[in-house]
Amino acid sequence: MIRRQRDFWVRLSTVSALLGCVLCAAFVLSPSSVSAQNQHQFDIPSGRLSSSIRALARQADITVISQESGIRSVRARAVRGQMPAREALRRLLAGTPYRAVAVRGGFRIERRPIRRTITRNPAPSTIQSRSVSSPPPETVSSTPIIVEGTKRPKGLFDYPGGAKVIELGGIGAQNRGESLDLVLADLPSVNSTALGSGRNKIFLRGIADSSFNGPTQSTIGMYLGEQRLVFSAPNPDLRLYDVESVELLEGPQGMLYGAGSIAGLLRVNPTRPGTSAVEASAWGHLGITEGGGVNWGTAGAGNLPLSDKAAIRFVGYSGEDSGFIDDPSRGLTDINRSSYFGGRGALAWNLGAEWDIEMSAFGQHSEMKDGQYIDEEFDGLLRTDPVAQPFRGRIYGGALVARGYLGGLELVSTTSLVDHNLRSVFDSSVLTLDGSSRPGRQFFRESRAIRLISHETRVSGGDPDRLSWLLGVGALRNRDRMKQLINNLNGDDPPPFANLTYRLDEMAAFGEADYRFAPDWTVTGGARLLYTRATGERSFGADTVLEPRNGPARFLPAVAVSWQPHAEMMSYVRFQQGFRTGGVTIERDSNREPITALFEPDKVRSYEAGIRAQLGDRYPLEFAFSLYHSDWNDIQADALDQEGFPITRNIGDGEVTGIEGSVQYQLPDGWELKAAATWNSSQVDRTLVEDDIRTTAIPNVPNITAFARTAKLWSLGDDQTAGIALSGRYIGRSFVDVSQAVTEEQGKFASLDFAAWWTHEDVELRLEASNLTNAIGNRFAFGNPFTARLEDQATPLRPRTIQLQLTLKH
């Protein structure tokens, strides 16, 4: 059955990819579009503000003028539906530093008058419906864009907190990559484990609970658009084809996102369906890894208008990454080969002047043939194991999102479902649980089936120049069913297995408001009131233990004060709070009999001060700087018992202090320099079993992480550009927390990457070389929980890899 399902999804994703390629080739040669016939029927997808204004002017047959050069680097939200041009402009400009003023024959776009602006001398530009031309080639700025994760879309310079947005849509975009893990690797404030694609835990700003995947709630909230992706699962590493941007909100997000999210929020924003034109895109890459094999990937996407009020968008993809680790004891090479396939689809309807509905679905399958760690006892990328240790991850989901306006109020309602299945295998041959005098060939298998159902309805309104607000309610249900089994390959009967079920329900009401009490000063405040109920059920053979756990009602506040002397500069101070619910876990007594134990909720209080700005005109300088401190009480962590079985405990109280900074400068003649770094200092007072206190740093958090990039862009004429980029990163020292008393060092390595690309209109050819120095490093000092105390395990960098990528869009 599983094989038939796998074959079906492989065929489906491959057909979607091929269909996208065919559509792309057809429309590159023969463009066509479907335009709305009603002059006040708007269908403007999210994108660059200057392009969105031109589209609005065409569709309404009006003239819109502006002398603001900054509108080219601001991203705007989508506007769809039938409405007056003034209302469409109001919605388009919401969350940006601009407003529309009626003038004779049309509108003028200008900065909001309550903010002082930087002195500029741009050449006037006119945007109108009857004379629309493409803007000249330019270097795309990554700063002033819309942050959707705030739930009231704001410009980056209007959000009083740590935030990062990586733009991925479009030809020539920076920070390209089809893997979420690869994109996040360029952000110094982000760290993760390195078990492999689909099974890594992401850590943000030093809030790292443990090195292992257990039932504890993730420290970050992860979303695909409006849909929540995970609650107690690792990062599924969704492929980022046909995605506009990836957002990070740093610091606890309990006010807007509830239990969990104690480190921050990660949101992936896919491209939404549009009714204005048929679109198609295709991607393909082929590469080779030194000492490994061939890497390949292909994807295709399409957008099909069904009418002037409905459209469908889809993407399908598949690929394989070669292995590079050998096992001479089994006579195998490249054992850590991995593959993936999946896709997404969305159907959008406009229901009239004020409302639209979007139905979406996605799925992805990831598989790794064996673990990707090595034994440092050997020279080279080697290890020896008696059995393979594969991993398989499958995630499927769907969402229904309704958006509309009730007078001047915007309402968004989302209901979603996610099914996430994980299957991990570890060599457990060192164990002697069957009573024999010596270990045999055996493996430990853990299967998890996670179902997450969530709903949220929120309404927002007010005047962004004075008082704006948001109110909402939400509910969540998470079910995490785990089966653990040991299989003896010598033919003996396996020992009894354990079934574990974790249930959690949450209900919440929340609100937030911005009040501008002076021309340059704004106070932001809000809170979330929520109630959770958790239950843990354990079955050991015929014995079943049920542990209900009712959490008290929680009040999670947040407050910030910001000073904005002009539209592209903000400084702020912020306090926010988050927590994770408690629960029950399985441990073993001195006779190796399973017993249950409770772990308490953990709480994080975060304090932050920061500044971000964009200065200059012709050669702009952008920078951001923040200082943060977090108090973390009753830290929950997934740990290992003496034999290697996973358990969950409160390991103690800790704190994290950090400094983060980034700078980007546009030099003459197309050169760009970018650098970012994070310094972390952390400690946790660990409560040992003997009630002793041991003070150490928080695991998996490097003391220093840095990234630097230099790039050059050439305009070749005839809509052709070319560019090169050289980037490097350094990961400082950290450690894996094998147990309360045992740690293993990792980190302290650097890597260097190179890229060169050529673009012509909607075609890009890109050459990438990663890990130029062929560094080995140690990303993660862990691979197998049962042998972690016996071996010096390490997860190396992927060896030097050369890749060629082709992108087509129309």
PDB file of C-alpha atoms in Angstrom, residues 159-164 187-190 204-205 247-253 261-266 572 574 576 606 608 612 626 628 660 678:
ATOM      1  CA  TYR A 159       7.407  46.782  12.800  1.00  0.00           C
ATOM      2  CA  PRO A 160       8.924  47.406  16.274  1.00  0.00           C
ATOM      3  CA  GLY A 161      10.839  44.162  16.690  1.00  0.00           C
ATOM      4  CA  GLY A 162      13.400  41.842  15.167  1.00  0.00           C
ATOM      5  CA  ALA A 163      12.330  40.771  11.682  1.00  0.00           C
ATOM      6  CA  LYS A 164      13.919  39.443   8.504  1.00  0.00           C
ATOM      7  CA  LEU A 187      20.916  33.988   8.673  1.00  0.00           C
ATOM      8  CA  PRO A 188      23.301  34.156  11.663  1.00  0.00           C
ATOM      9  CA  SER A 189      20.448  34.278  14.197  1.00  0.00           C
ATOM     10  CA  VAL A 190      19.168  30.877  12.995  1.00  0.00           C
ATOM     11  CA  LEU A 204      16.284  31.162  16.804  1.00  0.00           C
ATOM     12  CA  ARG A 205      18.177  33.705  18.911  1.00  0.00           C
ATOM     13  CA  GLU A 247       9.782  35.747   6.951  1.00  0.00           C
ATOM     14  CA  LEU A 248      11.278  35.529  10.424  1.00  0.00           C
ATOM     15  CA  LEU A 249       9.861  37.347  13.447  1.00  0.00           C
ATOM     16  CA  GLU A 250      12.403  37.074  16.248  1.00  0.00           C
ATOM     17  CA  GLY A 251      11.595  36.726  19.930  1.00  0.00           C
ATOM     18  CA  PRO A 252       8.558  35.118  21.629  1.00  0.00           C
ATOM     19  CA  GLN A 253       5.339  35.498  19.649  1.00  0.00           C
ATOM     20  CA  SER A 261       6.682  30.137  19.403  1.00  0.00           C
ATOM     21  CA  ILE A 262       8.897  31.017  22.386  1.00  0.00           C
ATOM     22  CA  ALA A 263      11.803  31.779  20.018  1.00  0.00           C
ATOM     23  CA  GLY A 264       9.943  33.339  17.101  1.00  0.00           C
ATOM     24  CA  LEU A 265       7.957  32.776  13.935  1.00  0.00           C
ATOM     25  CA  LEU A 266       8.921  31.365  10.534  1.00  0.00           C
ATOM     26  CA  TYR A 572      12.452  50.482  19.270  1.00  0.00           C
ATOM     27  CA  ARG A 574      10.144  45.665  23.075  1.00  0.00           C
ATOM     28  CA  GLN A 576       7.263  39.962  24.863  1.00  0.00           C
ATOM     29  CA  SER A 606      12.308  38.588  26.302  1.00  0.00           C
ATOM     30  CA  GLU A 608      14.922  43.767  23.129  1.00  0.00           C
ATOM     31  CA  ARG A 612      17.191  49.606  11.510  1.00  0.00           C
ATOM     32  CA  SER A 626      19.634  44.710  18.071  1.00  0.00           C
ATOM     33  CA  TYR A 628      18.304  41.133  23.350  1.00  0.00           C
ATOM     34  CA  GLU A 660      22.921  40.922  16.324  1.00  0.00           C
ATOM     35  CA  THR A 678      25.348  37.295  15.904  1.00  0.00           C
TER      36      THR A 678
END
